[in-house]
Amino acid sequence: MPRVPTRTACLAATLLLTALAGAPAPAAARELPDRYVVSREAGVLPEGITITPDGTLYVSSDGLGTLYRGRIDTPDLAPFPARGVADRASTLGVHTDRRGRVLSVGGATLTVHDRHGRLLARRTAEDGPLGAPHLNDLVVTDDAVYVTDWANPVIHRAELRGSTVGPLEPWLDIRSAWPGFPDRYWLLNGIVADETGSTLLVASNGTEAVWRVGTADRQVERLDLGDQSFGADGMVLRGRTLYAVLNYGAPHGVYIAKLDPDLRSGTVTHRLTDGPFDLPTTLARHGCRLYVVNSQLDEPPGRPPYTVSAISDPTCDDTP
């Protein structure tokens, strides 16, 4: 191999170092905002949030139905041009899948968009035992989308086959888990799934509990968290760590529980109730930070700006 002259090698090294010095640092190495402005438009009332692995945020609007998009290294979000949601007055749950599609629910509809905002699918839920649906949150597994209904004690399901989204159908009437509880007060909220998609955890404001559902047998049992009131709104499940936002039946904030391997019981290990929250509704996790939506839903239409607060995850160094 020809020998590179010393002067040439030094010049190349100098140019390389200069280029590296001018290149943007990875997000993890830069200081990230601790507050994100979803919108300064009146009446937005943000509700749902999801963050993709590359750090893209999507936030939904309960007040206007709009979706917003941003980056974790930028403090301001902008409207996401999601076609086909203009006639939906409210958008609540929002998530992305492994294909990069953006799935969101509100009213009676589940919509699926590509990352450019093109509408790929729109599915409408059937009326439940108490009337018209009010879809609240969703979780995406390898073979299905599961959706909670705030107005009915029902979990809906749409089958996934490749890029195809099946019809949104009633999948489970959860009243059998507690037959004596008033039908109208189940108030189903957040929903998460384990990595295999075999177990769902479903939050219920009305029962102040989280319910474990097996997707194969549809068996329902209450998640045992001791005497802790746990009527969660939005949730995130990472391994055996459950992150939940509580805004009913307990001081507002983020609660973290460590669950057993079967996700049947657990212990609340952290109560983060002194954060910069304004009626938090849900959260997302990215890196060692938790991103909490400040909905202002207790005083609609709230007061701009509408924000997301970022706080440190106290379990970051724990083993999942």
mmCIF file with all atom_site columns, C-alpha atoms in Angstrom, residues 1-192:
data_model
loop_
_atom_site.group_PDB
_atom_site.id
_atom_site.type_symbol
_atom_site.label_atom_id
_atom_site.label_alt_id
_atom_site.label_comp_id
_atom_site.label_asym_id
_atom_site.label_entity_id
_atom_site.label_seq_id
_atom_site.pdbx_PDB_ins_code
_atom_site.Cartn_x
_atom_site.Cartn_y
_atom_site.Cartn_z
_atom_site.occupancy
_atom_site.B_iso_or_equiv
_atom_site.pdbx_formal_charge
_atom_site.auth_seq_id
_atom_site.auth_comp_id
_atom_site.auth_asym_id
_atom_site.auth_atom_id
_atom_site.pdbx_PDB_model_num
ATOM 1   C CA . MET A 1 1   ? 0.000   0.000  0.000  1.00 0.00 ? 1   MET A CA 1
ATOM 2   C CA . PRO A 1 2   ? 1.481   3.446  -0.894 1.00 0.00 ? 2   PRO A CA 1
ATOM 3   C CA . ARG A 1 3   ? 2.484   5.520  2.075  1.00 0.00 ? 3   ARG A CA 1
ATOM 4   C CA . VAL A 1 4   ? 0.450   8.685  2.621  1.00 0.00 ? 4   VAL A CA 1
ATOM 5   C CA . PRO A 1 5   ? 2.696   11.734 3.009  1.00 0.00 ? 5   PRO A CA 1
ATOM 6   C CA . THR A 1 6   ? 2.744   13.080 6.565  1.00 0.00 ? 6   THR A CA 1
ATOM 7   C CA . ARG A 1 7   ? 1.593   16.536 5.477  1.00 0.00 ? 7   ARG A CA 1
ATOM 8   C CA . THR A 1 8   ? -1.352  15.104 3.538  1.00 0.00 ? 8   THR A CA 1
ATOM 9   C CA . ALA A 1 9   ? -2.394  12.913 6.473  1.00 0.00 ? 9   ALA A CA 1
ATOM 10  C CA . CYS A 1 10  ? -2.276  15.848 8.883  1.00 0.00 ? 10  CYS A CA 1
ATOM 11  C CA . LEU A 1 11  ? -4.311  18.017 6.518  1.00 0.00 ? 11  LEU A CA 1
ATOM 12  C CA . ALA A 1 12  ? -6.936  15.280 6.162  1.00 0.00 ? 12  ALA A CA 1
ATOM 13  C CA . ALA A 1 13  ? -7.137  14.850 9.927  1.00 0.00 ? 13  ALA A CA 1
ATOM 14  C CA . THR A 1 14  ? -7.526  18.602 10.393 1.00 0.00 ? 14  THR A CA 1
ATOM 15  C CA . LEU A 1 15  ? -10.340 18.759 7.834  1.00 0.00 ? 15  LEU A CA 1
ATOM 16  C CA . LEU A 1 16  ? -12.081 15.795 9.489  1.00 0.00 ? 16  LEU A CA 1
ATOM 17  C CA . LEU A 1 17  ? -11.917 17.348 12.946 1.00 0.00 ? 17  LEU A CA 1
ATOM 18  C CA . THR A 1 18  ? -13.216 20.649 11.581 1.00 0.00 ? 18  THR A CA 1
ATOM 19  C CA . ALA A 1 19  ? -16.140 18.893 9.931  1.00 0.00 ? 19  ALA A CA 1
ATOM 20  C CA . LEU A 1 20  ? -16.969 16.972 13.082 1.00 0.00 ? 20  LEU A CA 1
ATOM 21  C CA . ALA A 1 21  ? -16.821 20.154 15.144 1.00 0.00 ? 21  ALA A CA 1
ATOM 22  C CA . GLY A 1 22  ? -19.339 21.805 12.837 1.00 0.00 ? 22  GLY A CA 1
ATOM 23  C CA . ALA A 1 23  ? -21.724 18.862 12.711 1.00 0.00 ? 23  ALA A CA 1
ATOM 24  C CA . PRO A 1 24  ? -24.824 18.913 14.924 1.00 0.00 ? 24  PRO A CA 1
ATOM 25  C CA . ALA A 1 25  ? -24.481 16.905 18.108 1.00 0.00 ? 25  ALA A CA 1
ATOM 26  C CA . PRO A 1 26  ? -26.787 13.971 18.765 1.00 0.00 ? 26  PRO A CA 1
ATOM 27  C CA . ALA A 1 27  ? -29.989 14.915 20.572 1.00 0.00 ? 27  ALA A CA 1
ATOM 28  C CA . ALA A 1 28  ? -28.866 13.008 23.666 1.00 0.00 ? 28  ALA A CA 1
ATOM 29  C CA . ALA A 1 29  ? -25.711 15.162 23.868 1.00 0.00 ? 29  ALA A CA 1
ATOM 30  C CA . ARG A 1 30  ? -27.574 18.482 23.536 1.00 0.00 ? 30  ARG A CA 1
ATOM 31  C CA . GLU A 1 31  ? -29.703 20.195 26.119 1.00 0.00 ? 31  GLU A CA 1
ATOM 32  C CA . LEU A 1 32  ? -33.331 19.509 25.286 1.00 0.00 ? 32  LEU A CA 1
ATOM 33  C CA . PRO A 1 33  ? -36.250 21.825 26.080 1.00 0.00 ? 33  PRO A CA 1
ATOM 34  C CA . ASP A 1 34  ? -38.156 21.193 29.285 1.00 0.00 ? 34  ASP A CA 1
ATOM 35  C CA . ARG A 1 35  ? -41.327 22.683 27.786 1.00 0.00 ? 35  ARG A CA 1
ATOM 36  C CA . TYR A 1 36  ? -42.824 22.283 24.326 1.00 0.00 ? 36  TYR A CA 1
ATOM 37  C CA . VAL A 1 37  ? -45.450 24.628 22.907 1.00 0.00 ? 37  VAL A CA 1
ATOM 38  C CA . VAL A 1 38  ? -48.067 22.598 21.076 1.00 0.00 ? 38  VAL A CA 1
ATOM 39  C CA . SER A 1 39  ? -50.008 25.646 19.895 1.00 0.00 ? 39  SER A CA 1
ATOM 40  C CA . ARG A 1 40  ? -50.773 29.259 20.713 1.00 0.00 ? 40  ARG A CA 1
ATOM 41  C CA . GLU A 1 41  ? -54.174 29.051 19.016 1.00 0.00 ? 41  GLU A CA 1
ATOM 42  C CA . ALA A 1 42  ? -57.142 29.385 21.362 1.00 0.00 ? 42  ALA A CA 1
ATOM 43  C CA . GLY A 1 43  ? -59.089 26.298 22.371 1.00 0.00 ? 43  GLY A CA 1
ATOM 44  C CA . VAL A 1 44  ? -56.601 23.565 21.404 1.00 0.00 ? 44  VAL A CA 1
ATOM 45  C CA . LEU A 1 45  ? -56.694 21.599 24.696 1.00 0.00 ? 45  LEU A CA 1
ATOM 46  C CA . PRO A 1 46  ? -53.986 18.987 23.924 1.00 0.00 ? 46  PRO A CA 1
ATOM 47  C CA . GLU A 1 47  ? -54.748 15.433 25.032 1.00 0.00 ? 47  GLU A CA 1
ATOM 48  C CA . GLY A 1 48  ? -52.679 12.613 23.504 1.00 0.00 ? 48  GLY A CA 1
ATOM 49  C CA . ILE A 1 49  ? -48.998 12.197 22.673 1.00 0.00 ? 49  ILE A CA 1
ATOM 50  C CA . THR A 1 50  ? -46.625 9.749  21.065 1.00 0.00 ? 50  THR A CA 1
ATOM 51  C CA . ILE A 1 51  ? -42.922 9.932  20.208 1.00 0.00 ? 51  ILE A CA 1
ATOM 52  C CA . THR A 1 52  ? -41.227 7.905  17.488 1.00 0.00 ? 52  THR A CA 1
ATOM 53  C CA . PRO A 1 53  ? -37.785 6.331  17.960 1.00 0.00 ? 53  PRO A CA 1
ATOM 54  C CA . ASP A 1 54  ? -36.187 9.151  15.951 1.00 0.00 ? 54  ASP A CA 1
ATOM 55  C CA . GLY A 1 55  ? -37.624 11.802 18.275 1.00 0.00 ? 55  GLY A CA 1
ATOM 56  C CA . THR A 1 56  ? -40.672 13.001 16.349 1.00 0.00 ? 56  THR A CA 1
ATOM 57  C CA . LEU A 1 57  ? -43.573 14.092 18.574 1.00 0.00 ? 57  LEU A CA 1
ATOM 58  C CA . TYR A 1 58  ? -47.244 13.917 17.665 1.00 0.00 ? 58  TYR A CA 1
ATOM 59  C CA . VAL A 1 59  ? -49.796 15.582 19.941 1.00 0.00 ? 59  VAL A CA 1
ATOM 60  C CA . SER A 1 60  ? -53.580 15.526 19.556 1.00 0.00 ? 60  SER A CA 1
ATOM 61  C CA . SER A 1 61  ? -56.167 18.220 20.267 1.00 0.00 ? 61  SER A CA 1
ATOM 62  C CA . ASP A 1 62  ? -59.333 17.499 22.209 1.00 0.00 ? 62  ASP A CA 1
ATOM 63  C CA . GLY A 1 63  ? -60.588 21.009 21.534 1.00 0.00 ? 63  GLY A CA 1
ATOM 64  C CA . LEU A 1 64  ? -60.109 21.256 17.761 1.00 0.00 ? 64  LEU A CA 1
ATOM 65  C CA . GLY A 1 65  ? -59.399 17.707 16.561 1.00 0.00 ? 65  GLY A CA 1
ATOM 66  C CA . THR A 1 66  ? -56.091 18.781 15.026 1.00 0.00 ? 66  THR A CA 1
ATOM 67  C CA . LEU A 1 67  ? -52.840 16.808 15.170 1.00 0.00 ? 67  LEU A CA 1
ATOM 68  C CA . TYR A 1 68  ? -49.531 18.565 15.825 1.00 0.00 ? 68  TYR A CA 1
ATOM 69  C CA . ARG A 1 69  ? -45.982 17.453 15.069 1.00 0.00 ? 69  ARG A CA 1
ATOM 70  C CA . GLY A 1 70  ? -42.549 18.470 16.290 1.00 0.00 ? 70  GLY A CA 1
ATOM 71  C CA . ARG A 1 71  ? -39.128 17.238 17.359 1.00 0.00 ? 71  ARG A CA 1
ATOM 72  C CA . ILE A 1 72  ? -37.727 16.637 20.829 1.00 0.00 ? 72  ILE A CA 1
ATOM 73  C CA . ASP A 1 73  ? -34.874 19.067 20.115 1.00 0.00 ? 73  ASP A CA 1
ATOM 74  C CA . THR A 1 74  ? -37.214 21.915 19.099 1.00 0.00 ? 74  THR A CA 1
ATOM 75  C CA . PRO A 1 75  ? -39.549 23.678 21.548 1.00 0.00 ? 75  PRO A CA 1
ATOM 76  C CA . ASP A 1 76  ? -42.381 24.461 19.106 1.00 0.00 ? 76  ASP A CA 1
ATOM 77  C CA . LEU A 1 77  ? -44.755 22.099 17.318 1.00 0.00 ? 77  LEU A CA 1
ATOM 78  C CA . ALA A 1 78  ? -46.731 22.822 14.155 1.00 0.00 ? 78  ALA A CA 1
ATOM 79  C CA . PRO A 1 79  ? -50.009 21.463 12.751 1.00 0.00 ? 79  PRO A CA 1
ATOM 80  C CA . PHE A 1 80  ? -49.602 18.058 11.102 1.00 0.00 ? 80  PHE A CA 1
ATOM 81  C CA . PRO A 1 81  ? -51.440 18.080 7.744  1.00 0.00 ? 81  PRO A CA 1
ATOM 82  C CA . ALA A 1 82  ? -53.540 14.995 8.483  1.00 0.00 ? 82  ALA A CA 1
ATOM 83  C CA . ARG A 1 83  ? -56.154 14.842 5.763  1.00 0.00 ? 83  ARG A CA 1
ATOM 84  C CA . GLY A 1 84  ? -59.598 13.639 6.715  1.00 0.00 ? 84  GLY A CA 1
ATOM 85  C CA . VAL A 1 85  ? -59.715 14.775 10.361 1.00 0.00 ? 85  VAL A CA 1
ATOM 86  C CA . ALA A 1 86  ? -61.175 18.220 9.707  1.00 0.00 ? 86  ALA A CA 1
ATOM 87  C CA . ASP A 1 87  ? -64.679 16.911 10.387 1.00 0.00 ? 87  ASP A CA 1
ATOM 88  C CA . ARG A 1 88  ? -63.621 15.306 13.683 1.00 0.00 ? 88  ARG A CA 1
ATOM 89  C CA . ALA A 1 89  ? -64.171 17.826 16.447 1.00 0.00 ? 89  ALA A CA 1
ATOM 90  C CA . SER A 1 90  ? -61.937 15.997 18.922 1.00 0.00 ? 90  SER A CA 1
ATOM 91  C CA . THR A 1 91  ? -58.848 13.808 18.610 1.00 0.00 ? 91  THR A CA 1
ATOM 92  C CA . LEU A 1 92  ? -57.664 11.986 21.733 1.00 0.00 ? 92  LEU A CA 1
ATOM 93  C CA . GLY A 1 93  ? -55.336 8.977  21.501 1.00 0.00 ? 93  GLY A CA 1
ATOM 94  C CA . VAL A 1 94  ? -52.488 9.069  18.985 1.00 0.00 ? 94  VAL A CA 1
ATOM 95  C CA . HIS A 1 95  ? -49.784 6.476  18.317 1.00 0.00 ? 95  HIS A CA 1
ATOM 96  C CA . THR A 1 96  ? -47.435 5.374  15.561 1.00 0.00 ? 96  THR A CA 1
ATOM 97  C CA . ASP A 1 97  ? -46.627 1.871  14.363 1.00 0.00 ? 97  ASP A CA 1
ATOM 98  C CA . ARG A 1 98  ? -43.473 0.203  13.043 1.00 0.00 ? 98  ARG A CA 1
ATOM 99  C CA . ARG A 1 99  ? -44.333 1.311  9.521  1.00 0.00 ? 99  ARG A CA 1
ATOM 100 C CA . GLY A 1 100 ? -44.260 4.946  10.615 1.00 0.00 ? 100 GLY A CA 1
ATOM 101 C CA . ARG A 1 101 ? -48.015 5.345  10.208 1.00 0.00 ? 101 ARG A CA 1
ATOM 102 C CA . VAL A 1 102 ? -49.856 7.745  12.502 1.00 0.00 ? 102 VAL A CA 1
ATOM 103 C CA . LEU A 1 103 ? -52.992 6.253  14.079 1.00 0.00 ? 103 LEU A CA 1
ATOM 104 C CA . SER A 1 104 ? -55.416 8.405  16.034 1.00 0.00 ? 104 SER A CA 1
ATOM 105 C CA . VAL A 1 105 ? -58.922 8.188  17.469 1.00 0.00 ? 105 VAL A CA 1
ATOM 106 C CA . GLY A 1 106 ? -61.692 10.601 18.315 1.00 0.00 ? 106 GLY A CA 1
ATOM 107 C CA . GLY A 1 107 ? -65.458 10.532 18.295 1.00 0.00 ? 107 GLY A CA 1
ATOM 108 C CA . ALA A 1 108 ? -66.415 7.305  16.540 1.00 0.00 ? 108 ALA A CA 1
ATOM 109 C CA . THR A 1 109 ? -63.444 7.079  14.167 1.00 0.00 ? 109 THR A CA 1
ATOM 110 C CA . LEU A 1 110 ? -59.993 5.555  13.922 1.00 0.00 ? 110 LEU A CA 1
ATOM 111 C CA . THR A 1 111 ? -57.820 7.175  11.249 1.00 0.00 ? 111 THR A CA 1
ATOM 112 C CA . VAL A 1 112 ? -54.494 6.031  9.818  1.00 0.00 ? 112 VAL A CA 1
ATOM 113 C CA . HIS A 1 113 ? -52.148 8.464  8.063  1.00 0.00 ? 113 HIS A CA 1
ATOM 114 C CA . ASP A 1 114 ? -48.711 8.161  6.546  1.00 0.00 ? 114 ASP A CA 1
ATOM 115 C CA . ARG A 1 115 ? -45.933 10.419 7.783  1.00 0.00 ? 115 ARG A CA 1
ATOM 116 C CA . HIS A 1 116 ? -46.846 13.023 5.167  1.00 0.00 ? 116 HIS A CA 1
ATOM 117 C CA . GLY A 1 117 ? -50.457 13.260 6.330  1.00 0.00 ? 117 GLY A CA 1
ATOM 118 C CA . ARG A 1 118 ? -52.044 11.233 3.548  1.00 0.00 ? 118 ARG A CA 1
ATOM 119 C CA . LEU A 1 119 ? -55.140 9.384  4.772  1.00 0.00 ? 119 LEU A CA 1
ATOM 120 C CA . LEU A 1 120 ? -54.598 5.626  4.443  1.00 0.00 ? 120 LEU A CA 1
ATOM 121 C CA . ALA A 1 121 ? -57.624 4.293  6.311  1.00 0.00 ? 121 ALA A CA 1
ATOM 122 C CA . ARG A 1 122 ? -60.660 5.469  8.225  1.00 0.00 ? 122 ARG A CA 1
ATOM 123 C CA . ARG A 1 123 ? -62.669 3.068  10.370 1.00 0.00 ? 123 ARG A CA 1
ATOM 124 C CA . THR A 1 124 ? -65.866 3.803  12.286 1.00 0.00 ? 124 THR A CA 1
ATOM 125 C CA . ALA A 1 125 ? -66.839 2.072  15.523 1.00 0.00 ? 125 ALA A CA 1
ATOM 126 C CA . GLU A 1 126 ? -70.312 0.699  16.114 1.00 0.00 ? 126 GLU A CA 1
ATOM 127 C CA . ASP A 1 127 ? -72.615 2.025  18.810 1.00 0.00 ? 127 ASP A CA 1
ATOM 128 C CA . GLY A 1 128 ? -72.184 0.298  22.159 1.00 0.00 ? 128 GLY A CA 1
ATOM 129 C CA . PRO A 1 129 ? -74.642 -0.788 24.829 1.00 0.00 ? 129 PRO A CA 1
ATOM 130 C CA . LEU A 1 130 ? -74.972 2.807  26.056 1.00 0.00 ? 130 LEU A CA 1
ATOM 131 C CA . GLY A 1 131 ? -75.089 4.505  22.664 1.00 0.00 ? 131 GLY A CA 1
ATOM 132 C CA . ALA A 1 132 ? -72.647 6.310  20.376 1.00 0.00 ? 132 ALA A CA 1
ATOM 133 C CA . PRO A 1 133 ? -68.944 5.587  20.932 1.00 0.00 ? 133 PRO A CA 1
ATOM 134 C CA . HIS A 1 134 ? -66.446 8.121  22.241 1.00 0.00 ? 134 HIS A CA 1
ATOM 135 C CA . LEU A 1 135 ? -63.111 6.566  21.370 1.00 0.00 ? 135 LEU A CA 1
ATOM 136 C CA . ASN A 1 136 ? -60.413 7.491  23.857 1.00 0.00 ? 136 ASN A CA 1
ATOM 137 C CA . ASP A 1 137 ? -57.080 5.718  23.379 1.00 0.00 ? 137 ASP A CA 1
ATOM 138 C CA . LEU A 1 138 ? -55.451 2.969  21.340 1.00 0.00 ? 138 LEU A CA 1
ATOM 139 C CA . VAL A 1 139 ? -52.552 0.553  21.296 1.00 0.00 ? 139 VAL A CA 1
ATOM 140 C CA . VAL A 1 140 ? -50.978 -1.103 18.263 1.00 0.00 ? 140 VAL A CA 1
ATOM 141 C CA . THR A 1 141 ? -49.720 -4.695 18.390 1.00 0.00 ? 141 THR A CA 1
ATOM 142 C CA . ASP A 1 142 ? -48.299 -6.856 15.607 1.00 0.00 ? 142 ASP A CA 1
ATOM 143 C CA . ASP A 1 143 ? -51.725 -8.054 14.494 1.00 0.00 ? 143 ASP A CA 1
ATOM 144 C CA . ALA A 1 144 ? -54.298 -5.559 15.756 1.00 0.00 ? 144 ALA A CA 1
ATOM 145 C CA . VAL A 1 145 ? -55.272 -2.127 16.982 1.00 0.00 ? 145 VAL A CA 1
ATOM 146 C CA . TYR A 1 146 ? -57.184 -2.096 20.281 1.00 0.00 ? 146 TYR A CA 1
ATOM 147 C CA . VAL A 1 147 ? -59.249 0.993  21.132 1.00 0.00 ? 147 VAL A CA 1
ATOM 148 C CA . THR A 1 148 ? -60.958 2.041  24.371 1.00 0.00 ? 148 THR A CA 1
ATOM 149 C CA . ASP A 1 149 ? -64.375 3.693  24.501 1.00 0.00 ? 149 ASP A CA 1
ATOM 150 C CA . TRP A 1 150 ? -65.017 6.388  27.101 1.00 0.00 ? 150 TRP A CA 1
ATOM 151 C CA . ALA A 1 151 ? -68.790 6.289  26.601 1.00 0.00 ? 151 ALA A CA 1
ATOM 152 C CA . ASN A 1 152 ? -69.246 2.493  26.584 1.00 0.00 ? 152 ASN A CA 1
ATOM 153 C CA . PRO A 1 153 ? -67.615 -0.306 28.641 1.00 0.00 ? 153 PRO A CA 1
ATOM 154 C CA . VAL A 1 154 ? -66.252 -1.757 25.388 1.00 0.00 ? 154 VAL A CA 1
ATOM 155 C CA . ILE A 1 155 ? -62.853 -2.371 23.837 1.00 0.00 ? 155 ILE A CA 1
ATOM 156 C CA . HIS A 1 156 ? -62.870 -2.261 20.039 1.00 0.00 ? 156 HIS A CA 1
ATOM 157 C CA . ARG A 1 157 ? -60.423 -4.084 17.752 1.00 0.00 ? 157 ARG A CA 1
ATOM 158 C CA . ALA A 1 158 ? -59.257 -3.711 14.163 1.00 0.00 ? 158 ALA A CA 1
ATOM 159 C CA . GLU A 1 159 ? -57.203 -6.532 12.673 1.00 0.00 ? 159 GLU A CA 1
ATOM 160 C CA . LEU A 1 160 ? -53.888 -5.729 10.985 1.00 0.00 ? 160 LEU A CA 1
ATOM 161 C CA . ARG A 1 161 ? -52.731 -7.779 8.011  1.00 0.00 ? 161 ARG A CA 1
ATOM 162 C CA . GLY A 1 162 ? -49.608 -6.274 6.531  1.00 0.00 ? 162 GLY A CA 1
ATOM 163 C CA . SER A 1 163 ? -50.567 -2.736 5.524  1.00 0.00 ? 163 SER A CA 1
ATOM 164 C CA . THR A 1 164 ? -54.300 -3.478 5.650  1.00 0.00 ? 164 THR A CA 1
ATOM 165 C CA . VAL A 1 165 ? -56.455 -2.285 8.555  1.00 0.00 ? 165 VAL A CA 1
ATOM 166 C CA . GLY A 1 166 ? -59.627 -4.302 9.059  1.00 0.00 ? 166 GLY A CA 1
ATOM 167 C CA . PRO A 1 167 ? -62.987 -2.992 10.275 1.00 0.00 ? 167 PRO A CA 1
ATOM 168 C CA . LEU A 1 168 ? -63.203 -1.616 13.799 1.00 0.00 ? 168 LEU A CA 1
ATOM 169 C CA . GLU A 1 169 ? -65.419 -4.045 15.697 1.00 0.00 ? 169 GLU A CA 1
ATOM 170 C CA . PRO A 1 170 ? -66.559 -4.529 19.315 1.00 0.00 ? 170 PRO A CA 1
ATOM 171 C CA . TRP A 1 171 ? -64.120 -7.009 20.830 1.00 0.00 ? 171 TRP A CA 1
ATOM 172 C CA . LEU A 1 172 ? -64.746 -7.095 24.581 1.00 0.00 ? 172 LEU A CA 1
ATOM 173 C CA . ASP A 1 173 ? -67.548 -5.939 26.849 1.00 0.00 ? 173 ASP A CA 1
ATOM 174 C CA . ILE A 1 174 ? -65.594 -5.444 30.065 1.00 0.00 ? 174 ILE A CA 1
ATOM 175 C CA . ARG A 1 175 ? -68.635 -5.331 32.383 1.00 0.00 ? 175 ARG A CA 1
ATOM 176 C CA . SER A 1 176 ? -68.249 -9.024 33.176 1.00 0.00 ? 176 SER A CA 1
ATOM 177 C CA . ALA A 1 177 ? -65.180 -8.195 35.271 1.00 0.00 ? 177 ALA A CA 1
ATOM 178 C CA . TRP A 1 178 ? -67.347 -6.324 37.794 1.00 0.00 ? 178 TRP A CA 1
ATOM 179 C CA . PRO A 1 179 ? -71.039 -7.101 37.138 1.00 0.00 ? 179 PRO A CA 1
ATOM 180 C CA . GLY A 1 180 ? -72.393 -4.869 39.891 1.00 0.00 ? 180 GLY A CA 1
ATOM 181 C CA . PHE A 1 181 ? -70.618 -1.708 38.753 1.00 0.00 ? 181 PHE A CA 1
ATOM 182 C CA . PRO A 1 182 ? -72.813 0.887  36.960 1.00 0.00 ? 182 PRO A CA 1
ATOM 183 C CA . ASP A 1 183 ? -72.395 0.540  33.208 1.00 0.00 ? 183 ASP A CA 1
ATOM 184 C CA . ARG A 1 184 ? -72.035 4.247  32.478 1.00 0.00 ? 184 ARG A CA 1
ATOM 185 C CA . TYR A 1 185 ? -69.201 4.825  34.953 1.00 0.00 ? 185 TYR A CA 1
ATOM 186 C CA . TRP A 1 186 ? -66.532 2.505  33.539 1.00 0.00 ? 186 TRP A CA 1
ATOM 187 C CA . LEU A 1 187 ? -64.984 5.447  31.628 1.00 0.00 ? 187 LEU A CA 1
ATOM 188 C CA . LEU A 1 188 ? -62.272 3.510  29.794 1.00 0.00 ? 188 LEU A CA 1
ATOM 189 C CA . ASN A 1 189 ? -59.120 5.538  29.181 1.00 0.00 ? 189 ASN A CA 1
ATOM 190 C CA . GLY A 1 190 ? -55.535 4.511  28.489 1.00 0.00 ? 190 GLY A CA 1
ATOM 191 C CA . ILE A 1 191 ? -54.572 1.156  27.021 1.00 0.00 ? 191 ILE A CA 1
ATOM 192 C CA . VAL A 1 192 ? -51.150 -0.481 26.632 1.00 0.00 ? 192 VAL A CA 1
#
